Coordinates of C-alpha atoms and ligand atoms in Angstrom, one line a residue:
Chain A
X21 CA 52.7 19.6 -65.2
X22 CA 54.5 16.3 -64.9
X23 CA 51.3 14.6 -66.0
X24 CA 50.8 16.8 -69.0
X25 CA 54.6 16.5 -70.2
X26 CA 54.1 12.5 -70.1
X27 CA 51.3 12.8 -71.9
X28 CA 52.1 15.6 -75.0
X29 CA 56.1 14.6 -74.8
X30 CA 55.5 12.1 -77.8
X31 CA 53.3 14.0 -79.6
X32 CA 55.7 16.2 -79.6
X33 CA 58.4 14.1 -81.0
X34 CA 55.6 12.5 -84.0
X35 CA 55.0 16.2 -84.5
X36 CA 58.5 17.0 -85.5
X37 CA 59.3 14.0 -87.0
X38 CA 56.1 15.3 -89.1
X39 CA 57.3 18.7 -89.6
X40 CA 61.2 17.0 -90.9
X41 CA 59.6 15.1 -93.3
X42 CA 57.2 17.7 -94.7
X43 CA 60.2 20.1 -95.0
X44 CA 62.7 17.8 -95.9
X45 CA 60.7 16.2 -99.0
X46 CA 58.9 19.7 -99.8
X47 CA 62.9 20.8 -100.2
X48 CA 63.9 17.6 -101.8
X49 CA 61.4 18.5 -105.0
X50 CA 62.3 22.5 -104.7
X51 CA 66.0 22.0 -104.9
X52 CA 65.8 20.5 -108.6
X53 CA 63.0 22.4 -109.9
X54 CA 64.2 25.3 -108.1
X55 CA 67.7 25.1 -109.8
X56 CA 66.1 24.2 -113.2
X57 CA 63.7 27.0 -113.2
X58 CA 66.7 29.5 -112.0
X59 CA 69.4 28.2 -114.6
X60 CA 66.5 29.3 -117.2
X61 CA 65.4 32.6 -115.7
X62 CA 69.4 33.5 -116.2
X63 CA 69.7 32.0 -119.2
X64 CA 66.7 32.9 -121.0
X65 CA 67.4 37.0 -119.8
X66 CA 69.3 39.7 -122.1
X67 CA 72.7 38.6 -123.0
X68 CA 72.0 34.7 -121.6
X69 CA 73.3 31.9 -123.2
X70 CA 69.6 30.9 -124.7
X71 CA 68.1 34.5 -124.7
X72 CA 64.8 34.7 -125.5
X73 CA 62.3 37.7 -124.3
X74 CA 59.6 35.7 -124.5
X75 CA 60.7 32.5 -122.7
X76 CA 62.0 34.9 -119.8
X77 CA 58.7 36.7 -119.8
X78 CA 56.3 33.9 -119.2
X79 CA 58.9 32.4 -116.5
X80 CA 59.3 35.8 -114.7
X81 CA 55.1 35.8 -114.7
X82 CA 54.7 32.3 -113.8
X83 CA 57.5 33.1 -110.8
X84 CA 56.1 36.1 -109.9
X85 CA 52.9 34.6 -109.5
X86 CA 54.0 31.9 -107.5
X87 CA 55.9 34.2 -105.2
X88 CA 52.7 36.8 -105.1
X89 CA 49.7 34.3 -103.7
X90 CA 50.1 34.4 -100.2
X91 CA 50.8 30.9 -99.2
X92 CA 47.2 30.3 -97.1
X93 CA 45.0 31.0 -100.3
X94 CA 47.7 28.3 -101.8
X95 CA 46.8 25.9 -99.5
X96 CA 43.6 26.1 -100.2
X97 CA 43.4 26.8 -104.0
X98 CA 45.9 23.8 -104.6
X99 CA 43.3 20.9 -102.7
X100 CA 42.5 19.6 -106.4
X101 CA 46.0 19.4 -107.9
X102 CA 47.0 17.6 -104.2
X103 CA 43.8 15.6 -104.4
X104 CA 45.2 14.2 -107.9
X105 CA 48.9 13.6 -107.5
X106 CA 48.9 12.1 -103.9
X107 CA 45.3 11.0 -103.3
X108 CA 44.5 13.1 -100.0
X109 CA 44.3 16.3 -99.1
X110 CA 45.0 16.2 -95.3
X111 CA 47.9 15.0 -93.6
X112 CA 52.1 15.7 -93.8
X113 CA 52.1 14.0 -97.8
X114 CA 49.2 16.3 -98.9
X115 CA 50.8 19.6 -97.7
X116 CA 53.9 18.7 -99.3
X117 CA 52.3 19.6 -102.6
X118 CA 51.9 22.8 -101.9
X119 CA 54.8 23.7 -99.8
X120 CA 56.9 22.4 -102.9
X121 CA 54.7 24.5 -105.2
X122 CA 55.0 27.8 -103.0
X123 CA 58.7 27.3 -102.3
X124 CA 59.9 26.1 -105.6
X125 CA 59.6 30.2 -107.3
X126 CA 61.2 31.5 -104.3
X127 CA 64.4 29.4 -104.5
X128 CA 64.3 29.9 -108.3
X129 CA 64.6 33.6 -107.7
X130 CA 67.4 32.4 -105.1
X131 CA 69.2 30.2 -107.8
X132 CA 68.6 32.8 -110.2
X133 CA 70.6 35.9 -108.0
X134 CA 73.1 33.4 -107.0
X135 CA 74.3 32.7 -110.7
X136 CA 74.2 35.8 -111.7
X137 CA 77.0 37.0 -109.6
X138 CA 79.3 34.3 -111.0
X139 CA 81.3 36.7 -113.4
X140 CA 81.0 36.8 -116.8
X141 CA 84.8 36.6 -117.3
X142 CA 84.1 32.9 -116.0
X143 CA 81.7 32.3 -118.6
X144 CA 83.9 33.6 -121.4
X145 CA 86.3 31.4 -120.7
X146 CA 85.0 28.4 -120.7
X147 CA 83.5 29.4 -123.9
X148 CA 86.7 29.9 -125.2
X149 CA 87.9 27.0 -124.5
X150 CA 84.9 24.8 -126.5
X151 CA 82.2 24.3 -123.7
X152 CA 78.7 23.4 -124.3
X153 CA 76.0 25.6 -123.0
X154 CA 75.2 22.0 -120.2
X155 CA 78.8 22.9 -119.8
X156 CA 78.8 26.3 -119.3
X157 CA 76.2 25.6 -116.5
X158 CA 77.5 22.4 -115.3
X159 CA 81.2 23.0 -114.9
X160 CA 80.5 27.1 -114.4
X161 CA 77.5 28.3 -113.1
X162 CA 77.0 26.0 -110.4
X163 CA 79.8 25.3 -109.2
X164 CA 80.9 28.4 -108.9
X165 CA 77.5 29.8 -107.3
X166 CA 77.6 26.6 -104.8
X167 CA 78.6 28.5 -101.5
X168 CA 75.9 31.2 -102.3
X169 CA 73.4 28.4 -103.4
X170 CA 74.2 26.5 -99.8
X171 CA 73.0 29.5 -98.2
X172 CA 69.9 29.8 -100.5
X173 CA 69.0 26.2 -99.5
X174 CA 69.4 27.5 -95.9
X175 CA 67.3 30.2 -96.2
X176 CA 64.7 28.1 -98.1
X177 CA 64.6 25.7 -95.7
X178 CA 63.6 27.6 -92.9
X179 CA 61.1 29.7 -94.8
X180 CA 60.0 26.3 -95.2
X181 CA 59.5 24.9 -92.0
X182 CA 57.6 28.6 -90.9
X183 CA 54.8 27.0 -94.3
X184 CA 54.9 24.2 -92.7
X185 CA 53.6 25.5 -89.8
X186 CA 50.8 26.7 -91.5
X187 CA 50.0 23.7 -93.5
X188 CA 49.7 22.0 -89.5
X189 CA 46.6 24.2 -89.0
X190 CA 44.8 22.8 -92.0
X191 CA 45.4 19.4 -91.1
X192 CA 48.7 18.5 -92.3
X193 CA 50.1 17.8 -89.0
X194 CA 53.9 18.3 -87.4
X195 CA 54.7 21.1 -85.1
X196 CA 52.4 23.7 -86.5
X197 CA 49.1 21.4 -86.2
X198 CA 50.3 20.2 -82.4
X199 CA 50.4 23.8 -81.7
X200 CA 47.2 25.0 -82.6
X201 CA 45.7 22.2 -81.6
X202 CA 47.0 21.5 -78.1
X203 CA 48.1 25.1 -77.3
X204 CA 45.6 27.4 -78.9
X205 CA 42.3 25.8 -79.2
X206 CA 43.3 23.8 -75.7
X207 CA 44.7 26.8 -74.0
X208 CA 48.1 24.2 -73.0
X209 CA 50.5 27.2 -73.2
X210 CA 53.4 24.8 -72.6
X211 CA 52.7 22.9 -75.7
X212 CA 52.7 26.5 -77.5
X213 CA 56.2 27.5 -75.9
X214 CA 57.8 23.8 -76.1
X215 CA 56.3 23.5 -80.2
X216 CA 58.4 27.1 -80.3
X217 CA 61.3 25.9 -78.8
X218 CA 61.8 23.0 -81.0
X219 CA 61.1 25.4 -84.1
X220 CA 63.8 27.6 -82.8
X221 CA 66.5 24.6 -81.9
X222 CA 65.5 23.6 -86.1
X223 CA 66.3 26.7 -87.2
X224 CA 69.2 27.4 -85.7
X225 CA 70.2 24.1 -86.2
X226 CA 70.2 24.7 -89.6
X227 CA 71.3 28.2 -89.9
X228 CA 74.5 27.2 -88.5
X229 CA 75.3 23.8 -90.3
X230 CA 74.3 25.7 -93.7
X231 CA 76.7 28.1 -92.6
X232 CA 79.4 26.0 -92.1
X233 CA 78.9 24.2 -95.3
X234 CA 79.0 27.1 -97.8
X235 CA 82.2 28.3 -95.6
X236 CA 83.6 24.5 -96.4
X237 CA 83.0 25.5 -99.9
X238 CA 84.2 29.1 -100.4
X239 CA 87.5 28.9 -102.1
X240 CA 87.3 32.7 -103.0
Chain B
X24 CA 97.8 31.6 -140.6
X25 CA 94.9 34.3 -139.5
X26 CA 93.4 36.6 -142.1
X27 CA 91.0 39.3 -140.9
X28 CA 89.5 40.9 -143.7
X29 CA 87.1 44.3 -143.6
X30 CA 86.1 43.7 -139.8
X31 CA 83.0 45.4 -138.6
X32 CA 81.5 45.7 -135.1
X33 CA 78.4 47.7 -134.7
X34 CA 77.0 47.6 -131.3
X35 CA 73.4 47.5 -130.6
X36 CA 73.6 50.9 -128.9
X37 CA 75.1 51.9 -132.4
X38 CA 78.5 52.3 -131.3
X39 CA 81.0 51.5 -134.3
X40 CA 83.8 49.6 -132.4
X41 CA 85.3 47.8 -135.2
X42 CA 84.9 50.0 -138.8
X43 CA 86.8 47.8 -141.2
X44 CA 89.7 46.0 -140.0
X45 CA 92.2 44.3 -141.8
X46 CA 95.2 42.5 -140.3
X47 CA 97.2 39.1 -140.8
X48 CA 98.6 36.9 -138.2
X49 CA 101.4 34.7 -139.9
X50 CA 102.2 31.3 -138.6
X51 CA 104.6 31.6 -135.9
X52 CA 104.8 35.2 -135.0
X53 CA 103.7 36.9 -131.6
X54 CA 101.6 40.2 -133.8
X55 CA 101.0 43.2 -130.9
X56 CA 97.8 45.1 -131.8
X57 CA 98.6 48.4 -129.7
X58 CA 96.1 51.7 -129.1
X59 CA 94.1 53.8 -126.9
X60 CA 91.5 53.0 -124.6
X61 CA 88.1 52.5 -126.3
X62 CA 89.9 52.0 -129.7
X63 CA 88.4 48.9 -130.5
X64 CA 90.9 46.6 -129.3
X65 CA 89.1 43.6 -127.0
X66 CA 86.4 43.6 -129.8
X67 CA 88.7 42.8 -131.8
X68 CA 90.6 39.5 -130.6
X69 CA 86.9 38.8 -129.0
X70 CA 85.9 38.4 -132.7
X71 CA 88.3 36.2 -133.4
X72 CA 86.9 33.6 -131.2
X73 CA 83.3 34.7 -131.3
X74 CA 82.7 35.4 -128.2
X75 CA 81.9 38.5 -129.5
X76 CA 79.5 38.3 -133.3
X77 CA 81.2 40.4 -136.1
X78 CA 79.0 42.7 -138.0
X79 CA 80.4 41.9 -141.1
X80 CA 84.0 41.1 -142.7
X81 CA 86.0 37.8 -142.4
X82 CA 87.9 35.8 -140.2
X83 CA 90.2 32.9 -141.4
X84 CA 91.8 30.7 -139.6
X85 CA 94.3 28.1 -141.9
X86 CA 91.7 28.9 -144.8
X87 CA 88.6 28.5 -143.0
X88 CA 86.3 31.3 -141.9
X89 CA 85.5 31.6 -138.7
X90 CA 82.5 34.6 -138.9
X91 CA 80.6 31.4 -140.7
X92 CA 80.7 28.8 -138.4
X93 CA 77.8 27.5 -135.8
X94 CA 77.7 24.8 -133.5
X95 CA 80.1 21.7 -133.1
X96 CA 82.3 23.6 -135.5
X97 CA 82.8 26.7 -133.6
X98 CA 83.5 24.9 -130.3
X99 CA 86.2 22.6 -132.4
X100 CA 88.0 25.9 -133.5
X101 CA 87.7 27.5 -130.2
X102 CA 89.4 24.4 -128.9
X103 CA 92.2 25.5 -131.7
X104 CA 92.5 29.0 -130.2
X105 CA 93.6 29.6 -126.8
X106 CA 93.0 32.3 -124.7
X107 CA 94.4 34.6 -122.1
X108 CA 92.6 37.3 -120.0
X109 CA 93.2 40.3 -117.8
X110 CA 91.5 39.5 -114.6
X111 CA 92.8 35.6 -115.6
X112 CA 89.4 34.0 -115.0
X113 CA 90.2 30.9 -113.4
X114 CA 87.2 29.2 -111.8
X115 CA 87.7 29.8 -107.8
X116 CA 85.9 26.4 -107.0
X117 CA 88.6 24.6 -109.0
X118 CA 92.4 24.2 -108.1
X119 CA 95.1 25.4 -110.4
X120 CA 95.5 22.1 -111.9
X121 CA 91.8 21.1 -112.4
X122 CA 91.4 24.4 -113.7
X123 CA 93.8 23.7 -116.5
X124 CA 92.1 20.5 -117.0
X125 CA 88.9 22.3 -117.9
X126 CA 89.6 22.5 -121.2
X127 CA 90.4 18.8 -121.4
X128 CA 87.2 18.0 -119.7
X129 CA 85.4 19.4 -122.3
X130 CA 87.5 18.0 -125.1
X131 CA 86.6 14.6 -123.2
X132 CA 89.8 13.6 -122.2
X133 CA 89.8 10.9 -119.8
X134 CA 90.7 11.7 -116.1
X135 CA 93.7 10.1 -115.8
X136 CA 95.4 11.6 -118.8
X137 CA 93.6 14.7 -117.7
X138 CA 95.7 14.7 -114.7
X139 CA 99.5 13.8 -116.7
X140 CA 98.5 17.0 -118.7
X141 CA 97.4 19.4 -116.3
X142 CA 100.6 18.5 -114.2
X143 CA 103.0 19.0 -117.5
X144 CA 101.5 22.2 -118.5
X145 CA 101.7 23.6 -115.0
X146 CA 105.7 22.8 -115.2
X147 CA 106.1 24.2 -118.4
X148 CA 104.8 27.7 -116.9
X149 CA 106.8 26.8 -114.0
X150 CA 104.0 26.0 -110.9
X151 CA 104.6 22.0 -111.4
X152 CA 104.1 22.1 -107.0
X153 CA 101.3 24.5 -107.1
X154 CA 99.2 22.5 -109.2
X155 CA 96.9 22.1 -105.3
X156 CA 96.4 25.2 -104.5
X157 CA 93.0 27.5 -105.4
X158 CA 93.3 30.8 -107.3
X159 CA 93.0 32.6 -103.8
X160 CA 96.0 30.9 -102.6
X161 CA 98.2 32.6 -106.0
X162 CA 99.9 35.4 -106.9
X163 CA 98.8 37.6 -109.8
X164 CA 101.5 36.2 -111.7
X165 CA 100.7 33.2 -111.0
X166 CA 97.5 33.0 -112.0
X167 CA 98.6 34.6 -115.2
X168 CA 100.5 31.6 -115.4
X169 CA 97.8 28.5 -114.9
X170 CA 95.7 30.8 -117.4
X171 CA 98.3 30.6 -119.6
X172 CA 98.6 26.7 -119.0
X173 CA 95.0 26.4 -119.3
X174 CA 95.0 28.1 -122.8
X175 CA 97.4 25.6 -123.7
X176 CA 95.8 22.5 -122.5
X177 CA 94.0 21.8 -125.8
X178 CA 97.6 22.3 -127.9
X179 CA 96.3 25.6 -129.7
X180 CA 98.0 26.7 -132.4
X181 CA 96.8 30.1 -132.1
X182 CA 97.0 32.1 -128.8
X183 CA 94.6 35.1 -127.7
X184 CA 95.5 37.3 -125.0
X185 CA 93.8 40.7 -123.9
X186 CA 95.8 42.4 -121.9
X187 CA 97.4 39.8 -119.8
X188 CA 99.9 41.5 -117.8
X189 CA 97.6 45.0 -117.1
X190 CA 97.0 43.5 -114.0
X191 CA 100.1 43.2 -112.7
X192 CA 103.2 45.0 -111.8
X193 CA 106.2 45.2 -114.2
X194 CA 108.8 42.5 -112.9
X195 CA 106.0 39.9 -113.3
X196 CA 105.1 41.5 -116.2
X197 CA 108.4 41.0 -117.6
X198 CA 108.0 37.4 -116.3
X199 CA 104.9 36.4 -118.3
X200 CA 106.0 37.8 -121.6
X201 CA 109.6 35.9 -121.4
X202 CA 107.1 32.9 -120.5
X203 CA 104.9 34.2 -124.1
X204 CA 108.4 34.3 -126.0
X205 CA 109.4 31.0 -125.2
X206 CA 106.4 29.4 -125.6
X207 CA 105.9 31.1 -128.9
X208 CA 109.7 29.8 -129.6
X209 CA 109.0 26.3 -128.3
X210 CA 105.9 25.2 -129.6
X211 CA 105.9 27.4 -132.4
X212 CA 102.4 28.8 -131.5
X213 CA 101.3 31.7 -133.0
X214 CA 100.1 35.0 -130.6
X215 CA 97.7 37.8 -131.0
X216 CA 98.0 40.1 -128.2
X217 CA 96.7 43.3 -127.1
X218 CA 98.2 45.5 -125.1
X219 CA 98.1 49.4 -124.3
X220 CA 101.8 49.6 -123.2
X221 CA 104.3 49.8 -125.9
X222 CA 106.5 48.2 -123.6
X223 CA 104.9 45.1 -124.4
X224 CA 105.3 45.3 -127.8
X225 CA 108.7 46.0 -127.3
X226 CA 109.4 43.0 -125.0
X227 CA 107.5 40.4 -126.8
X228 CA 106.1 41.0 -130.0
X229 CA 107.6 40.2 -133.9
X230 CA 105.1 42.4 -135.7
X231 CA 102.6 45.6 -134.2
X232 CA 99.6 47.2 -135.5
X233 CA 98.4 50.4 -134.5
X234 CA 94.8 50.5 -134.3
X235 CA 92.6 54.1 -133.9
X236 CA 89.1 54.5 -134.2
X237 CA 88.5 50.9 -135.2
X238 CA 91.0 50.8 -137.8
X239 CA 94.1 49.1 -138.7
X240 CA 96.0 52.6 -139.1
X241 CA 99.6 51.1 -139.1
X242 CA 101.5 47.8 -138.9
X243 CA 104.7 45.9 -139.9
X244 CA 107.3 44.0 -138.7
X245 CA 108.8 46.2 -135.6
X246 CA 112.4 46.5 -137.2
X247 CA 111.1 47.8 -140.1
X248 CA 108.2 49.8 -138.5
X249 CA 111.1 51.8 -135.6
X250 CA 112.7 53.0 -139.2
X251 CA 110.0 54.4 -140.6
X252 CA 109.8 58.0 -140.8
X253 CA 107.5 60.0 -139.4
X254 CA 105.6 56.6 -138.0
X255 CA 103.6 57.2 -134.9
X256 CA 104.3 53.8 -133.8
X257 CA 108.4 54.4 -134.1
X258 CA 107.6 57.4 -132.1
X259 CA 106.4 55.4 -129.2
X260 CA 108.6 52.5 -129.8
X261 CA 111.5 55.1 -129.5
X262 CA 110.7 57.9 -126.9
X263 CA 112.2 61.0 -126.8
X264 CA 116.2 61.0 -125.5
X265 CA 115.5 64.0 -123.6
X266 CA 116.5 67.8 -125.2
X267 CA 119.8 69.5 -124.7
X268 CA 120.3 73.1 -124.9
X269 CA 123.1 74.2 -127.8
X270 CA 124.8 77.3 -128.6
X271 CA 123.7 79.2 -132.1
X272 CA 126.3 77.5 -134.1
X273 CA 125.3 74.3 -132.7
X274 CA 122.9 72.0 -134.4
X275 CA 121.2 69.3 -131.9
X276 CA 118.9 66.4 -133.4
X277 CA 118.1 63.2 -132.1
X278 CA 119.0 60.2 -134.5
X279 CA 117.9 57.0 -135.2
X280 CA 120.6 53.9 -136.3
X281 CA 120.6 50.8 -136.6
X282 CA 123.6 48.2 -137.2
X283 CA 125.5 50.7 -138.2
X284 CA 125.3 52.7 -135.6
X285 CA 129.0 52.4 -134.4
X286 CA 130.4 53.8 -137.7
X287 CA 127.9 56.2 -138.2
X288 CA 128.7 57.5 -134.9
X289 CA 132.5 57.4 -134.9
X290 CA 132.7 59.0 -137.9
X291 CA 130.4 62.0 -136.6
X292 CA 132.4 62.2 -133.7
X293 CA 135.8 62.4 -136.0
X294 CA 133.7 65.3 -137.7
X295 CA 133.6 67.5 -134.7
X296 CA 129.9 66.4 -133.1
X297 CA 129.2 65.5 -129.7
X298 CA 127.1 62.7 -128.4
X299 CA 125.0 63.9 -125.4
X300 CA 122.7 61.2 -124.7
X301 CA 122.8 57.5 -126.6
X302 CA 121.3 53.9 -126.1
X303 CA 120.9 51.0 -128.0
X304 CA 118.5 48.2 -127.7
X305 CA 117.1 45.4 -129.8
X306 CA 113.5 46.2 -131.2
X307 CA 112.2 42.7 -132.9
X308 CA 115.1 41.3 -135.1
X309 CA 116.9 44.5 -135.2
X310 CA 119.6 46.5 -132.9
X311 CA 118.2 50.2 -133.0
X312 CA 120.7 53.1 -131.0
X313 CA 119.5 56.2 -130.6
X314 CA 121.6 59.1 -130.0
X315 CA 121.6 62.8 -129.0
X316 CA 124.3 64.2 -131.3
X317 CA 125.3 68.4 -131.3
X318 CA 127.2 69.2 -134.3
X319 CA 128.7 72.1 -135.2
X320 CA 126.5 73.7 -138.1
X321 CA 127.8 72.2 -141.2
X322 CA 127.9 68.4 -140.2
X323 CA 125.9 66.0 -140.5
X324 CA 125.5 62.3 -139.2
Ligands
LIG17 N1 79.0 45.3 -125.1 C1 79.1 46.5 -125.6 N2 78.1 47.3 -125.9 C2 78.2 48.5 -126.4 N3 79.4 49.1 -126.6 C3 80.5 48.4 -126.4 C4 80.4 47.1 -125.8 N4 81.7 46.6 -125.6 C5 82.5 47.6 -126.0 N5 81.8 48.7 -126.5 C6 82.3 50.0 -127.0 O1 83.2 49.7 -128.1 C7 84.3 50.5 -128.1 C8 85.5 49.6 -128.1 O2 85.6 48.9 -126.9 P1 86.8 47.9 -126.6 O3 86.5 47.3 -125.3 O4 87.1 47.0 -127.7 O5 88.1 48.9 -126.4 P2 89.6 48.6 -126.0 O6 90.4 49.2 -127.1 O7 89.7 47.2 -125.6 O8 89.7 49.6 -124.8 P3 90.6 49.3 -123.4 O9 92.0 49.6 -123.7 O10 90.0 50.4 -122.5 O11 90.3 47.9 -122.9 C9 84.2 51.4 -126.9 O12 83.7 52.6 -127.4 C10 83.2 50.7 -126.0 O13 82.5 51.6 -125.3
LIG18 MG1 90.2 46.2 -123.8

């Protein structure tokens, strides 16, 4: 026991420093694209401040698609598109590509719900008052939505870091690939259970700093 | 000042909300626009600063129509028109004061001055120590209040406001609409509001239109509307005095007077008739007393 602990202990701490920066830059290129994509889906819809059917159509599809592939076919079906933009296809910087690309529809739809709660009312009256549509979602929309759009980034994250896991088992490394590699196909149960406890420490980690951020931001 | 000319709002769903409206604003003048529910009357003052699209008909604004105009020019109007809401829509995120300096923000008024006006309006509507606080931490009445400084913050010269004090109860109420008067009296900024309570009308307004059905049914100056006969909006200016049971030879009738009213009066009284019930208030520019009176069959005030 001793012996194995010296021996899988920094593996362990590679593994997660694997697994922060898979999520973490996954999340850094969903957070903008996310938003984006969401500010359209609203503002493309009935009523929106750019309406157009067929705008909000083909983004709907192309979001509903994204969200429909289950995310192990994506990891696969993506190799070429990963192959061109970072240069590999194994290892933490090749599954960021498709984490990004399976995350980024989901926290669209996230940006998207968020938003639309922001009453019209609020809208209106920074019409009235002159604003620009960049205006309307700069000074309105966002700000506004930012405690709800906290706990989106919350929730995205740690759907994140569950991918991730995934991604580890075709070779992209961090907690998930320690895992499978130590614990299942090595039958080192400890490695399973420690690999979970870190997960869990993450999550809840998270969970309650996200928390406490969109509370800091809640003036309503 | 504001000319609105043959005003039409269809709805998609076909519902005719707006069916020919005509009304003017004049420089100066707080104009009431009074009627049921579902008569027409947000669509109305929504139309005036497009945040809802007429159907057809003008809008004029010191000569220049606002049904025509896109873009830069729209936003440079709106910035001309200020306007005031029911549920107040103040941004929660923001404080009062940054939330009056929205408009400056987008006018692209540097922060600093952004900051000297925000704190000025907010003592002209008397919350110069509030200007910290978040929407949450106010009052209904005072929110109605850093609305009302934030629909000032771009120096309108016309002022919308839907229904401003439904919301709240009738002291503040009475609060907001002596704030509307003296604004109105000291920076000679013109009002549109729309109200369901003639109350209002009574309390703040200069001239009232009654609108039914999406029309312009009625209007004038209220002095001059309280003396018209048979006028449904006297009849809710002035509500009943009550009835009072009389004898056969008696002869009740509740009466209408205006500056006059003593005289009138007396000399009815020297006639034999009694005043049951009587009170006199000012309705716009005018003093208006009305009185119960019971005469004996052959007089008559
Ligand atoms: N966006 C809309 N789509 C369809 N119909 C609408 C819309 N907005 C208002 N209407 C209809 O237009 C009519 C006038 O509505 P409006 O809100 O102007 O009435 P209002 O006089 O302000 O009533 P209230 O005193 O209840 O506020 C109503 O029949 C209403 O149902
Ligand atoms: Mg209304």
């Amino acid at each position: 026991m001793n012996d194995g602990w010296s021996e899988w202990a920094p593996l362990l701490w590679t593994a997660t420093r694997e697994t922060l920066v898979m999520v973490g830059v996954a999340m850094l290129v969903t957070i903008p694209f996310g938003l984006l994509l969401g500010v359209l889906l609203l503002l493309t819809d009935r009523g929106g401040q750019l309406e157009s059917r067929v705008a909000n159509r083909v983004l709907g599809a192309i979001v509903n698609v994204g969200r429909s592939v289950p995310f192990i076919i994506l990891l696969v079906a993506v190799i070429p598109l990963t192959r061109a933009l970072v240069g590999t296809t194994i290892g933490t910087t090749a599954a960021i590509v498709p984490l990004a690309l399976a995350t980024i529809p989901f926290f669209a739809r996230i940006v998207e719900t968020a938003l639309r709660e922001v009453p019209n009312g609020l809208v209106e009256a920074a019409l009235a008052s002159g604003a620009r549509r960049r205006e309307v979602v700069s000074k309105v929309l966002v700000p506004e939505a930012l405690p709800s759009l906290v706990s989106g980034v919350t929730i995205t994250t740690i759907g994140v870091i569950g991918y991730s896991a995934m991604a580890g088992a075709v070779g992209g490394g961090g907690l998930g690939d320690v895992a499978i590699r130590y614990g299942y196909q090595r039958y080192e149960t400890e490695v399973t259970i420690a690999t979970v406890v870190v997960l869990v420490l993450l999550v809840q980690l998270l969970q309650f700093a996200g928390d406490r951020v969109s509370r800091r931001l809640s003036h309503s | 000042m504001l000319e609105i000319s043959g005003l039409r709002k269809v709805f998609p769903n076909g519902v005719v909300a707006l069916d020919g409206v005509d009304l003017s604003v004049p420089a100066g003048e707080i104009v009431g626009v009074i009627g049921r529910s579902g008569t027409g009357k947000s669509t109305l003052i929504r139309c005036v600063n497009r945040l809802e699209e007429p159907t057809a008909g003008t809008i004029t604004l010191d000569g220049a129509d606002i049904t025509r105009m896109g873009g830069a020019e729209l936003r440079a109007t709106r910035r001309r028109i200020g306007m005031i809401f029911q549920q107040f829509n103040l941004l929660t995120s923001r404080t009062a004061a940054e939330n009056v300096a929205l408009p400056l923000e987008i006018a692209g008024v540097g922060r600093a001055e952004r900051g000297r006006r925000a704190h000025e309006l907010l003592e002209l509507v008397g919350l110069g120590d509030r200007g910290g606080s978040y929407p949450s931490q106010l009052s209904g009445g005072q929110k109605q209040r850093v609305g009302i400084a934030r629909a000032l913050a771009s120096e309108p010269s016309l002022l919308l406001s839907d229904e401003a004090t439904s919301a709240l109860d009738a002291e503040t109420t009475t609060s907001v609409l002596d704030l509307l008067r003296r604004i109105n009296a000291e920076l000679g900024l013109t009002v549109l509001l729309i109200t369901h309570e003639m109350d209002v009308v009574r309390a703040a307004c200069d001239r009232v239109a009654l609108l039914d059905a999406g029309r312009v049914v009625e209007e004038g100056p209220l002095g001059e509307v309280v003396a018209r006969p048979g006028s449904r909006l006297a009849s809710g200016l002035l509500p009943s005095l009550g009835r009072v049971e009389v004898g056969g030879h008696e002869h009740a009738e509740e009466v209408v007077l205006f500056e006059d009213a003593e005289e009138r009066l007396a000399a009815a009284i020297a006639d034999g008739a009694r005043i049951e019930a009587r009170s006199t208030e000012r309705i716009g520019e005018r003093r208006v007393t009305r009185a119960l009176v019971v005469t004996p069959k052959e007089v008559a005030v």
